[in-house]
mmCIF file of C-alpha atoms in Angstrom:
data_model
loop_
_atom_site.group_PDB
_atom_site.id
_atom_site.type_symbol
_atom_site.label_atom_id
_atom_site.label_comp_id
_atom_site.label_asym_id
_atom_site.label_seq_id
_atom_site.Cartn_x
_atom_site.Cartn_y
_atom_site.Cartn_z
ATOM 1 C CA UNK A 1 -26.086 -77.784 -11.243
ATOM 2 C CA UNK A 2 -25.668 -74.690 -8.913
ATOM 3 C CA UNK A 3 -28.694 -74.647 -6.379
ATOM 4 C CA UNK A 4 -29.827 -71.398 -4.886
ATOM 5 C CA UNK A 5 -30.976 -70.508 -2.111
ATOM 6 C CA UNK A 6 -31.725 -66.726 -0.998
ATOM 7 C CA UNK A 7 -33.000 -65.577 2.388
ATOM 8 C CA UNK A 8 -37.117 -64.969 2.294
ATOM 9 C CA UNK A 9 -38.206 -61.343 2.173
ATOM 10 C CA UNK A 10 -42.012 -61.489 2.509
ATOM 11 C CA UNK A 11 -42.806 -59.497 5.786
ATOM 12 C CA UNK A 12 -42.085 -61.967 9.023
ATOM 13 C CA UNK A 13 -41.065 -65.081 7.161
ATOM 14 C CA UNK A 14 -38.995 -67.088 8.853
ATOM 15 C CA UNK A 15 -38.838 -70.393 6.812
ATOM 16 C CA UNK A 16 -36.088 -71.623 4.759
ATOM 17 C CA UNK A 17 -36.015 -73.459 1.456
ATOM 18 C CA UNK A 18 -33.190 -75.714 2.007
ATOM 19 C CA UNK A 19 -32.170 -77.380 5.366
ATOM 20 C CA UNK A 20 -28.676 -77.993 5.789
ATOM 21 C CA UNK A 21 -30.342 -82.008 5.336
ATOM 22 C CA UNK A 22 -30.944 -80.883 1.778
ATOM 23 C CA UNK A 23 -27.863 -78.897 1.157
ATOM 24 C CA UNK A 24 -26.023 -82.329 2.130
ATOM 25 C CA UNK A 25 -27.994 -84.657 -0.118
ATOM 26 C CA UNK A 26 -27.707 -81.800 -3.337
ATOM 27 C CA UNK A 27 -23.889 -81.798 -2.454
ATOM 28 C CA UNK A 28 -23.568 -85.593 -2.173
ATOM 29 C CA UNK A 29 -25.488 -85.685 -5.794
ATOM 30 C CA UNK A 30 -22.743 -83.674 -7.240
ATOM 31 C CA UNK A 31 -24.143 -80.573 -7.024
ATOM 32 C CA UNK A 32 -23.087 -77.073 -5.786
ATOM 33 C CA UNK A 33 -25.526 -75.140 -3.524
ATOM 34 C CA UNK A 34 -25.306 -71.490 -2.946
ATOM 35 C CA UNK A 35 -26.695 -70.094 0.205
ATOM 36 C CA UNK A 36 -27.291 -66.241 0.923
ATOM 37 C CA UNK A 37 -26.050 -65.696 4.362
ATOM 38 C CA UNK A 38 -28.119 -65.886 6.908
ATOM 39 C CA UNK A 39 -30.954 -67.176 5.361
ATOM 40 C CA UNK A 40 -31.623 -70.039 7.891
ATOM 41 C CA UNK A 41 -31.331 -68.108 11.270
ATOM 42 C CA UNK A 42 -35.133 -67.834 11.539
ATOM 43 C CA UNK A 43 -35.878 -71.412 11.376
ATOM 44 C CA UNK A 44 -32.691 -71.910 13.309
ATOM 45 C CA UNK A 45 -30.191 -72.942 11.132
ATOM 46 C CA UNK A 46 -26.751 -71.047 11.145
ATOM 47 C CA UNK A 47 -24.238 -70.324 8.049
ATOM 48 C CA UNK A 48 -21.988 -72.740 9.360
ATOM 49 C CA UNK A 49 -24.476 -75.633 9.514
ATOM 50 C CA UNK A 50 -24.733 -75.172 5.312
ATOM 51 C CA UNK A 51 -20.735 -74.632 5.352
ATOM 52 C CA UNK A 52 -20.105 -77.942 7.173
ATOM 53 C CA UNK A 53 -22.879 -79.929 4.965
ATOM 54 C CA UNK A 54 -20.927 -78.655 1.898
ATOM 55 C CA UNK A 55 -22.728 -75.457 1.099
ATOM 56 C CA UNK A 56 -20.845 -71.901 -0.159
ATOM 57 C CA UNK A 57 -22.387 -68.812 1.592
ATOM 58 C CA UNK A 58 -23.525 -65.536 -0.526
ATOM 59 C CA UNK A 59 -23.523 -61.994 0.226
ATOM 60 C CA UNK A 60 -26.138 -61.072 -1.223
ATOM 61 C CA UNK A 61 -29.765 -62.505 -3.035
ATOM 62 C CA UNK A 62 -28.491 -61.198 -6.317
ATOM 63 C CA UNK A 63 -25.121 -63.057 -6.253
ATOM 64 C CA UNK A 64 -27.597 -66.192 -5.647
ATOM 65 C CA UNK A 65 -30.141 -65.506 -8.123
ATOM 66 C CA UNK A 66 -26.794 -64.765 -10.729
ATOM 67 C CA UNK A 67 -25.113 -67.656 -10.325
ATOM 68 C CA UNK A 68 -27.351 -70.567 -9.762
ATOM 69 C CA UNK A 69 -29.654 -72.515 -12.324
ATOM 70 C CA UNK A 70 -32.120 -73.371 -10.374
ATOM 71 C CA UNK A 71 -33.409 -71.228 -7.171
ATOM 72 C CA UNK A 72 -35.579 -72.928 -4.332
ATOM 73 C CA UNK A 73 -37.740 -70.900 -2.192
ATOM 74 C CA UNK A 74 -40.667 -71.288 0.313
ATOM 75 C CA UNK A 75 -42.542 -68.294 -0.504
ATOM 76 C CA UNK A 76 -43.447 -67.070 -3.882
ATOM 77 C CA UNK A 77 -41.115 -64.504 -5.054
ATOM 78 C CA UNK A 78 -41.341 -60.591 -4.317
ATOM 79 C CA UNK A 79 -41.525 -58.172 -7.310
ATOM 80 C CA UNK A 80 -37.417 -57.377 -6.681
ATOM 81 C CA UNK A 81 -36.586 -61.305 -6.826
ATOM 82 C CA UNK A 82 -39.114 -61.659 -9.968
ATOM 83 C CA UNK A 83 -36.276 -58.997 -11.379
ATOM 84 C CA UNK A 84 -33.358 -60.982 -10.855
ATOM 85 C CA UNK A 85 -34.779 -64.072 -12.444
ATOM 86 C CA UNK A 86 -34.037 -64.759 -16.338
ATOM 87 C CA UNK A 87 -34.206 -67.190 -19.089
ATOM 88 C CA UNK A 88 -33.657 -70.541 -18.858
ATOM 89 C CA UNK A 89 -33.512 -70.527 -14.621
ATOM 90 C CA UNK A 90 -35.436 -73.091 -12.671
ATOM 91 C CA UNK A 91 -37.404 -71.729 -9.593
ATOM 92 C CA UNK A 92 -39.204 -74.182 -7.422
ATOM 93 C CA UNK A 93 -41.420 -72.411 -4.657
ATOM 94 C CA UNK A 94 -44.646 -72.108 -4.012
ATOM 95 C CA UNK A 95 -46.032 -69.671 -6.393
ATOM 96 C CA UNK A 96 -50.258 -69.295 -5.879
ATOM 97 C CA UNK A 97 -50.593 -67.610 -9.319
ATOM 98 C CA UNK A 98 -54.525 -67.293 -9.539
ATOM 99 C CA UNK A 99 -55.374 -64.875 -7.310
ATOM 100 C CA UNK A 100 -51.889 -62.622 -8.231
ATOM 101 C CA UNK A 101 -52.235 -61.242 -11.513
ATOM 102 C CA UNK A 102 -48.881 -59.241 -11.114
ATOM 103 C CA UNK A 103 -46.532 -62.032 -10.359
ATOM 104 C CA UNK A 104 -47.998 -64.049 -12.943
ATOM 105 C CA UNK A 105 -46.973 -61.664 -15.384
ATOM 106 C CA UNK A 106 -43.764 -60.740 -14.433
ATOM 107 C CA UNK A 107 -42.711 -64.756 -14.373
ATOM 108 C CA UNK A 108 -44.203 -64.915 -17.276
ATOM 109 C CA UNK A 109 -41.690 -61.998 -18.815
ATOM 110 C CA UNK A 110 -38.632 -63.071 -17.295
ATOM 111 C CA UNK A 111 -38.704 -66.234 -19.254
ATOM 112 C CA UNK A 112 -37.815 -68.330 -16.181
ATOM 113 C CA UNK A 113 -39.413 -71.893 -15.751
ATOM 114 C CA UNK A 114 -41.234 -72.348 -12.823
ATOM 115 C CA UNK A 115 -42.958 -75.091 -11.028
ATOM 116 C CA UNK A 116 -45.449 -74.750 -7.820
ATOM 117 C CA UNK A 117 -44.787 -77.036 -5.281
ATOM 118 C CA UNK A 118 -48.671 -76.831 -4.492
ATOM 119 C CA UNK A 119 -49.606 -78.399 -7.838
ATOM 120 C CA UNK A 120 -47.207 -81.051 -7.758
ATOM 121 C CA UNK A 121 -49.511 -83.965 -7.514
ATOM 122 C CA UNK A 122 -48.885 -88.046 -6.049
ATOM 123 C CA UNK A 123 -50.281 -91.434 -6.919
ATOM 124 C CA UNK A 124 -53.400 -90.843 -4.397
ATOM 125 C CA UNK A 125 -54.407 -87.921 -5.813
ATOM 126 C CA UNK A 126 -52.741 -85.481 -3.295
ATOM 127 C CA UNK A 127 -50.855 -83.062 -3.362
ATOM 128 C CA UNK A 128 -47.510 -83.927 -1.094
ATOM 129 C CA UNK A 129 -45.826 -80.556 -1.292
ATOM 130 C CA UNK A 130 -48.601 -78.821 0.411
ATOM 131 C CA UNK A 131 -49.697 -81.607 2.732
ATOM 132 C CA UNK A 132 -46.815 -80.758 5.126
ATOM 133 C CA UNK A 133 -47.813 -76.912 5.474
ATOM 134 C CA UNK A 134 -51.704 -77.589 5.038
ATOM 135 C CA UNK A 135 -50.934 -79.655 8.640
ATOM 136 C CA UNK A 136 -48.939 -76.716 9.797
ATOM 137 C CA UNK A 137 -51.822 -74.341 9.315
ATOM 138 C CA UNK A 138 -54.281 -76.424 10.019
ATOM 139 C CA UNK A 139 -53.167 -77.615 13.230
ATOM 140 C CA UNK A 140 -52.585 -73.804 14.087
ATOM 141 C CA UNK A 141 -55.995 -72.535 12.642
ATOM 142 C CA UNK A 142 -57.584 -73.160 16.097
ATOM 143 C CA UNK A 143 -55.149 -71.853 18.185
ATOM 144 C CA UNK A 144 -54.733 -68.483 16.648
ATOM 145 C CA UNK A 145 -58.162 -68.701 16.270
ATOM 146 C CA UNK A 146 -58.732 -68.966 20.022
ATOM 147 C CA UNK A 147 -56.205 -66.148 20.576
ATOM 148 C CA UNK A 148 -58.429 -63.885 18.067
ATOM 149 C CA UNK A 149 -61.696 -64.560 20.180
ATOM 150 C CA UNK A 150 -59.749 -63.317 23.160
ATOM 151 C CA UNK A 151 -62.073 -59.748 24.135
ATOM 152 C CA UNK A 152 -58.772 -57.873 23.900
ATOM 153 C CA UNK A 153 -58.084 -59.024 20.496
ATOM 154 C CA UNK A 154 -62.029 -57.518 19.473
ATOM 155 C CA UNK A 155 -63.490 -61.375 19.762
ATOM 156 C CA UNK A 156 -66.551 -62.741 21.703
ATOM 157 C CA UNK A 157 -64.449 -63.897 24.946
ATOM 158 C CA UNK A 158 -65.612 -67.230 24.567
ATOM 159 C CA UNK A 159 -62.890 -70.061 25.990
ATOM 160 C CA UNK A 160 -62.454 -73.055 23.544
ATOM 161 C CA UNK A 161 -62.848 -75.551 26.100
ATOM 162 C CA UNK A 162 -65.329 -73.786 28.213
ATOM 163 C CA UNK A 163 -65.308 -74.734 31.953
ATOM 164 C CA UNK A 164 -67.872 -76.411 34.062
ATOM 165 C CA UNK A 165 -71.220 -75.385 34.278
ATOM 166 C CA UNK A 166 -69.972 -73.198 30.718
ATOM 167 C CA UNK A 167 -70.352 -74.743 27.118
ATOM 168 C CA UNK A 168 -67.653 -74.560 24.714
ATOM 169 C CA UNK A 169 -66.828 -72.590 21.436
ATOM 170 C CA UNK A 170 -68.599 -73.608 18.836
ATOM 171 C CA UNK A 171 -66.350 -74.302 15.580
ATOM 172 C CA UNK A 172 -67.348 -74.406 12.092
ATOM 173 C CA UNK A 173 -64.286 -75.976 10.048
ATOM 174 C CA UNK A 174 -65.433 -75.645 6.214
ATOM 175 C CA UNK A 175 -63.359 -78.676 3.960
ATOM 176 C CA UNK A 176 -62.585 -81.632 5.296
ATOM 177 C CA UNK A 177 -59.375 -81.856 3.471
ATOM 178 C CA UNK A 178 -55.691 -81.991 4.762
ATOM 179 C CA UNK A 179 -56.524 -78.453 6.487
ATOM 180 C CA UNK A 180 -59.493 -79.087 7.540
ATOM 181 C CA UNK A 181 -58.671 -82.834 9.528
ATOM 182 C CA UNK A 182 -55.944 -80.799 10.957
ATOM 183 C CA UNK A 183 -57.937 -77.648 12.066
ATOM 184 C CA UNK A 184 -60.908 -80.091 13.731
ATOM 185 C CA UNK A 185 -58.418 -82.556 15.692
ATOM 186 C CA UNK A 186 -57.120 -79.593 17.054
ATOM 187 C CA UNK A 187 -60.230 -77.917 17.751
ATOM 188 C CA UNK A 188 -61.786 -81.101 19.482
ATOM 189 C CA UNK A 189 -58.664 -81.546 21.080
ATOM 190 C CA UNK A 190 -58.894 -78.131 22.453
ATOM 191 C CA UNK A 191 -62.549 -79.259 24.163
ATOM 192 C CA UNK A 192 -64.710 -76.937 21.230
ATOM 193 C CA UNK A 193 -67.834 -78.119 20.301
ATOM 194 C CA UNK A 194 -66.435 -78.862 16.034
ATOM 195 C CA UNK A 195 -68.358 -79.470 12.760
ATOM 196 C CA UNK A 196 -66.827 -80.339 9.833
ATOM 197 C CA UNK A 197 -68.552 -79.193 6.367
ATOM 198 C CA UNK A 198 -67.674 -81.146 2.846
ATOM 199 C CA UNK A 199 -69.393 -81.274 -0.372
ATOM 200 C CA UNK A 200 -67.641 -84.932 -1.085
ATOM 201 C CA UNK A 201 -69.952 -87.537 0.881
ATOM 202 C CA UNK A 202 -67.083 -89.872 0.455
ATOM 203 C CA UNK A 203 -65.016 -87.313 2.171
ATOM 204 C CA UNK A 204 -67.849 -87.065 5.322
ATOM 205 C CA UNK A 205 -67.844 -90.928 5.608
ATOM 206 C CA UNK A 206 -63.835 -91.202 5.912
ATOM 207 C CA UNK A 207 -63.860 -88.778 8.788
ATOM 208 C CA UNK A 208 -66.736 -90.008 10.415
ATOM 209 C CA UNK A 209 -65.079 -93.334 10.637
ATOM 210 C CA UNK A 210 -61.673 -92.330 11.244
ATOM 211 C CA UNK A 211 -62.525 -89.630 14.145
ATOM 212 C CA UNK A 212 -65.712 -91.257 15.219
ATOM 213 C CA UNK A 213 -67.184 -88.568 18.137
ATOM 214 C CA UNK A 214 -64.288 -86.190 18.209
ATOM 215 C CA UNK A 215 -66.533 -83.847 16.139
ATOM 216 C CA UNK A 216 -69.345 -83.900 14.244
ATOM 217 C CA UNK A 217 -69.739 -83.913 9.993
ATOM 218 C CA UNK A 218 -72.261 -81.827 7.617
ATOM 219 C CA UNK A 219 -72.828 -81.876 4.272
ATOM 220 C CA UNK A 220 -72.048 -78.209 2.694
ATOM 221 C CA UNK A 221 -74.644 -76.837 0.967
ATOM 222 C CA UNK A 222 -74.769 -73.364 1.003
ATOM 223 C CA UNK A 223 -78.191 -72.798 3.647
ATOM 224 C CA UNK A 224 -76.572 -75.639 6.244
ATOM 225 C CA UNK A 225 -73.348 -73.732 5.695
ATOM 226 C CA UNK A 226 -74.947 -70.658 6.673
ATOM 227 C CA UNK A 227 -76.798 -71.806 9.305
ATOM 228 C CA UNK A 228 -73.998 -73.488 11.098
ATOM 229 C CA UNK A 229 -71.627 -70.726 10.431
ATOM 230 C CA UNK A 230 -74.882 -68.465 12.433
ATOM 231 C CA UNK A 231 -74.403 -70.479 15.342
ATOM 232 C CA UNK A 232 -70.403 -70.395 15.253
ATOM 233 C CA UNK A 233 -68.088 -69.345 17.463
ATOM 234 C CA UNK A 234 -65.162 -69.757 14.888
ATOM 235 C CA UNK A 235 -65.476 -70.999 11.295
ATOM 236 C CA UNK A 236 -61.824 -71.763 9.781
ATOM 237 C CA UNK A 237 -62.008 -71.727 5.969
ATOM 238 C CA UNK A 238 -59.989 -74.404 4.667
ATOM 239 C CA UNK A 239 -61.159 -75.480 1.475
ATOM 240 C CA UNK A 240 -58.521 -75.537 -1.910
ATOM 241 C CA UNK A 241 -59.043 -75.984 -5.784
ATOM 242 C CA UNK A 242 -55.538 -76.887 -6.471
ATOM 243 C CA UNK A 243 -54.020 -74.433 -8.459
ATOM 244 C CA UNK A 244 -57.405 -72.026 -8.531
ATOM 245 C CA UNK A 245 -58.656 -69.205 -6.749
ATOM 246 C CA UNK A 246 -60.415 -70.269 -3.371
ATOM 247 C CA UNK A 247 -64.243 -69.877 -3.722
ATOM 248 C CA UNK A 248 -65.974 -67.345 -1.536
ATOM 249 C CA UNK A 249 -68.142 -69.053 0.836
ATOM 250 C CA UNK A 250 -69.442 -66.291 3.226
ATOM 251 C CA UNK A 251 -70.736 -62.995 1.518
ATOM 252 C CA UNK A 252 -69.863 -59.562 2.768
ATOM 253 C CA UNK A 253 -73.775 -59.695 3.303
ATOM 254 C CA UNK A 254 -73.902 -62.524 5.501
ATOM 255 C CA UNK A 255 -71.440 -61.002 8.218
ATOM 256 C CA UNK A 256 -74.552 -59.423 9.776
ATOM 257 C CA UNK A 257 -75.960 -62.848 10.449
ATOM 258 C CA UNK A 258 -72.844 -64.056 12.391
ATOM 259 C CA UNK A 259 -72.675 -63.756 16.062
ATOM 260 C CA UNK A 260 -70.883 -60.226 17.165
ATOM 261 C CA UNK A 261 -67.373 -61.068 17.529
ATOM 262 C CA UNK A 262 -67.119 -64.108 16.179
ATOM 263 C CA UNK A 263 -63.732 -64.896 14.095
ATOM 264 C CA UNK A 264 -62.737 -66.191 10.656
ATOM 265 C CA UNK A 265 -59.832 -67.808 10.250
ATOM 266 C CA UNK A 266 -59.155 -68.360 6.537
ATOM 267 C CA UNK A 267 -56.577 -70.772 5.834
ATOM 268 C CA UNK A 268 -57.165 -70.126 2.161
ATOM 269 C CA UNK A 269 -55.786 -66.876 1.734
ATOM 270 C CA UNK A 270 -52.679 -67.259 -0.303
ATOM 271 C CA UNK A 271 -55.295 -68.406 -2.826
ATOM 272 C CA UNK A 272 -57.592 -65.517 -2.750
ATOM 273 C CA UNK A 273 -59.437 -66.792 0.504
ATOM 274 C CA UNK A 274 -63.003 -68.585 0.648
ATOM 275 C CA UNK A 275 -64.548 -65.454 2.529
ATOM 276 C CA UNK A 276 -65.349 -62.486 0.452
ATOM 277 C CA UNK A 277 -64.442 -59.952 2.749
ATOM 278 C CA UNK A 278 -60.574 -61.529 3.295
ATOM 279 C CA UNK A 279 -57.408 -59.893 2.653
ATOM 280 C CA UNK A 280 -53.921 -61.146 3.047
ATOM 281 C CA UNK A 281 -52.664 -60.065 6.757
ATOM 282 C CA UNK A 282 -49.121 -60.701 8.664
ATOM 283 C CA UNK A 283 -47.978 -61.659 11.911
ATOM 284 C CA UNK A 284 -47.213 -58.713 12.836
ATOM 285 C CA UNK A 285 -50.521 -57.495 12.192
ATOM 286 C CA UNK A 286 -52.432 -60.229 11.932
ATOM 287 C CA UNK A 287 -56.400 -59.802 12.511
ATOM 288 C CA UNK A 288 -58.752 -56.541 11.419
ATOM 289 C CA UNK A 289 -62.446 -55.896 11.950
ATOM 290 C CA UNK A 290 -65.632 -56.162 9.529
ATOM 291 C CA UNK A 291 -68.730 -55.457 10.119
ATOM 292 C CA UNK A 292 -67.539 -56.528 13.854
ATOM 293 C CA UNK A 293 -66.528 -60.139 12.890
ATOM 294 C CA UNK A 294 -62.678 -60.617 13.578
ATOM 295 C CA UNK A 295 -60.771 -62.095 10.493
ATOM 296 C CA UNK A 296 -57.376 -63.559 10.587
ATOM 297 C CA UNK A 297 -55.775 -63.846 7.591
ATOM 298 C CA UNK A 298 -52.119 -64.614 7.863
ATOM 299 C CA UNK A 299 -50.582 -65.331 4.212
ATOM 300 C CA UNK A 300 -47.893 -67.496 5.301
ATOM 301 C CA UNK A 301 -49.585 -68.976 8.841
ATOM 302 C CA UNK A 302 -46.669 -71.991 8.981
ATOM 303 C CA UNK A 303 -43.977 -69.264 9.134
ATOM 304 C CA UNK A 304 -44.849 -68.738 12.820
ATOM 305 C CA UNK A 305 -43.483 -72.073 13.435
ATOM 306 C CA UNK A 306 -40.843 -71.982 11.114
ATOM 307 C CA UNK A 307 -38.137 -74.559 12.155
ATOM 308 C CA UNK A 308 -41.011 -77.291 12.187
ATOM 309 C CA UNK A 309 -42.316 -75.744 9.008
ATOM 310 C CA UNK A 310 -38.697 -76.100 7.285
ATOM 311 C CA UNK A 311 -37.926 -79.397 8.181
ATOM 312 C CA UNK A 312 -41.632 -80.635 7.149
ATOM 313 C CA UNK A 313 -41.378 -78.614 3.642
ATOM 314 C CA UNK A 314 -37.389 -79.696 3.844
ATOM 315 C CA UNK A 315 -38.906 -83.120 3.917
ATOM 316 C CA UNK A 316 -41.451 -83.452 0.944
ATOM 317 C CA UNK A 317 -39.539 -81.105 -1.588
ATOM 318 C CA UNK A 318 -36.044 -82.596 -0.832
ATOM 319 C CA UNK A 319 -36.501 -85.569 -3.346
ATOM 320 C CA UNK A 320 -38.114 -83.623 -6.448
ATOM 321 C CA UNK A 321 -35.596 -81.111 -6.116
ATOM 322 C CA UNK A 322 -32.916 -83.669 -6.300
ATOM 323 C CA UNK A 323 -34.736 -84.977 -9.307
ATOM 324 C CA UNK A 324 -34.571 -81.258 -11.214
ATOM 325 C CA UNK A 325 -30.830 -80.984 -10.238
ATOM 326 C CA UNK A 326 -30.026 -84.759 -11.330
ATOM 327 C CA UNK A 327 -32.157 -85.090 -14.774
ATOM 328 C CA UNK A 328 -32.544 -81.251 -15.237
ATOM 329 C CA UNK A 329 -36.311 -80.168 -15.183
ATOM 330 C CA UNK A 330 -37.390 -81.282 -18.740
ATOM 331 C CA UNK A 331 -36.108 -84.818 -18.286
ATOM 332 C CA UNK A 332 -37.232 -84.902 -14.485
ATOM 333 C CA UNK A 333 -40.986 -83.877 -15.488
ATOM 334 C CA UNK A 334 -40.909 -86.479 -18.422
ATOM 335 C CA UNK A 335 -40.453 -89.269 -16.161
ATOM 336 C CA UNK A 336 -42.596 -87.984 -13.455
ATOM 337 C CA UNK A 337 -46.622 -86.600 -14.188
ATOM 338 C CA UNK A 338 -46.468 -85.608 -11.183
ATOM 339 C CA UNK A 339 -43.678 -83.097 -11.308
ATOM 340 C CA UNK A 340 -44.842 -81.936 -14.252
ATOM 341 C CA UNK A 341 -48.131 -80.913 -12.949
ATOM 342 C CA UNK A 342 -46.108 -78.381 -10.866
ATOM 343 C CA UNK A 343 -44.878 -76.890 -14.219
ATOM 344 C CA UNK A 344 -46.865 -73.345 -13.915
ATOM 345 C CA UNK A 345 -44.858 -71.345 -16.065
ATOM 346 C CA UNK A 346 -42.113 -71.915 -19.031
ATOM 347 C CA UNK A 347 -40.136 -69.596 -21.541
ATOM 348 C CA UNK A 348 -43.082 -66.723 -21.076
ATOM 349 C CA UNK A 349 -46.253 -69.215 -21.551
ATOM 350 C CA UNK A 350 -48.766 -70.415 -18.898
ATOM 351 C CA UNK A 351 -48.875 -73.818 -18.133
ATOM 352 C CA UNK A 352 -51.161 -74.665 -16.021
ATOM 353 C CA UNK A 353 -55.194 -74.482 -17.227
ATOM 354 C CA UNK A 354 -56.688 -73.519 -13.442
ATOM 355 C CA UNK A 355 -54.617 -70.220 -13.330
ATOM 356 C CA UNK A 356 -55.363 -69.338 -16.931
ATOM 357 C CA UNK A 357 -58.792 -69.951 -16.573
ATOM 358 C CA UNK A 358 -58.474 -67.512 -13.093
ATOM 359 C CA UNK A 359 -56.498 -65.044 -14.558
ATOM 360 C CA UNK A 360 -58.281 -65.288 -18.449
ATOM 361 C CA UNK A 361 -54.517 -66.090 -20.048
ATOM 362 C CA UNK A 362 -53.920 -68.853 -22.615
ATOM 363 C CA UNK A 363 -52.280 -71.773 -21.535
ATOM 364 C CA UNK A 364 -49.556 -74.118 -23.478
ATOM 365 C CA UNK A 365 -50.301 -77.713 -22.477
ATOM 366 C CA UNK A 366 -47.149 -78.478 -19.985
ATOM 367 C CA UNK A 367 -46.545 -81.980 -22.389
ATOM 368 C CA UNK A 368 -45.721 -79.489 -25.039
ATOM 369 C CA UNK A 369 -43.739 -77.122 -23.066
ATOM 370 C CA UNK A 370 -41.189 -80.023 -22.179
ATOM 371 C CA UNK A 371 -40.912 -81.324 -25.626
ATOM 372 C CA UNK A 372 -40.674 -77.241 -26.578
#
């Protein structure tokens, strides 16, 4: 198989979708990989690492997306690489389809099959695709958080840690999932005052044993969310329905009950975000104003850390993607569940039922679409 790999084009992302690791390993499997040049420097990886681990370098994203079968990615692809796709390619990326009733369609009509790597399930229930950049953004939640309650950034001027004689922030981290252990280490690590909100008691008791006094837990019903998120300092939204649109936990309405200043950090953006006032921001211009609460809503948060990001996505997708190259994608998801729960979109049919039911499409069960 000829493996493809273009540079990323979504406003400052730096990550890569193959390491030179995983060039190596596709090579060593027989495979040819194809990467356009350039496409590592951001995460720190030069043409001539993929030359020496066996890779061929590309002009150009359309001599990539021409010639290989299957094309890996980080982020989902931009309306000019949904044009290049066609019929019968793989692509393997992370695609967030609910919320993005434009790139659903044009996958959709290129006739391309593609499968999510954040609804790509394991044995434990998880989802080990997105575990390595739900740590990434979780563990940076709080600290662009605490940059975003800086006074010169439009936030309260309130120091994580506090000092003597000072308390400290007050941080509201809402799911206690991958994100949201991340986000409230970090937090507690950082000296804030943290609360963790869940709706899955099981969920509260884990923490509460594992973390013991590093912050505290609350159940989240909507009033104790409310009134917790009153008293906050920073509330990081981190809760995910894989493969769905992120529900909205905070009302445009309930701004005016926050404290002045106070900032939002939703980690759920790239599925629609759990506030309601949230839109998808960059790096490069990262936070805006509502209602005088700061939001931060970065669509691709790991990106600022990109060579750790790479290597940590590099890591988890490396042996699926092997799999889809080896077996080829119907035979790989036949043997695996798993792999074929990332199976989003085939031969213009949905596949997946939590991003029809978002988006009001039909969906073809993904067992048919294999045997299709």
């Amino acid at each position: 198989m000829i493996i493809g790999c273009p540079k990323e084009i979504k406003p400052q992302e730096f990550r890569v979708g193959m390491t030179p690791n995983a060039a190596r390993e596709a090579v060593a499997h027989g495979h040819q990989v194809l990467i356009e040049t350039l496409a590592g420097t951001g995460a720190g990886f030069e043409d001539t690492d993929y030359v020496d681990a066996g890779a061929a370098i590309a002009d150009t994203a359309q001599e990539v997306f021409a010639r290989a079968d299957m094309i890996v990615k980080v982020k989902e692809p931009q309306a000019a690489e949904r044009k290049m796709l066609r019929e019968g390619q793989v692509l393997f990326t992370y695609l967030h389809l609910a919320p993005d009733p434009e790139q659903t369609q044009d996958l959709l009509a290129s006739g391309a099959t593609c499968i999510a790597y954040e609804t790509v399930t394991d044995d434990r229930g998880g989802l080990p695709l997105l575990a390595p950049m739900s740590e990434v953004a979780g563990r940076l939640a709080p600290q662009v958080g605490a940059w975003t309650l800086q006074k010169a950034n439009g936030g309260r001027g309130v120091l994580m840690g506090g000092v003597p004689g000072v308390g400290p922030a007050r941080v509201v981290v809402i799911g206690g999932g991958v994100v949201g252990t991340h986000a409230a280490r970090i937090a507690a690590g950082m000296g804030a005052d943290v609360t963790v909100l869940d709706r899955s008691l099981a969920r509260l008791r884990y923490l509460d044993d594992t973390f013991g006094a590093q912050f505290k837990t609350s159940y989240a019903s909507a009033g104790n969310t409310l009134e917790l998120a009153q008293a906050a300092d920073m509330i990081i939204g981190a809760v995910l329905i894989p493969g769905a649109a992120a529900p909205k936990l905070i009302s445009r309405a309930q701004l005016a009950e926050l404290k002045p200043g106070a900032a939002l950090v939703d980690v759920a953006i790239d599925q629609g975000g759990c506030f309601e006032t949230s839109r998808a921001t960059t790096h490069q211009d990262p936070v805006y104003d509502v209602d005088g609460i700061m939001h931060y809503c970065v669509a691709n948060m790991p990106g600022a850390v990109a060579r750790t990001s790479t290597i940590a996505l590099g890591n988890a997708t490396m042996p699926f993607m092997l799999a889809l190259a080896d077996k080829g994608w119907r035979q790989a998801c036949q043997d695996d569940p798993h792999l074929l729960n990332g199976l989003n979109v085939h031969a213009g049919k949905l596949t997946y039922y939590a991003v029809g039911k978002a988006l009001g499409l039909d969906v073809v069960s993904p067992s048919l679409a294999i045997k299709g």
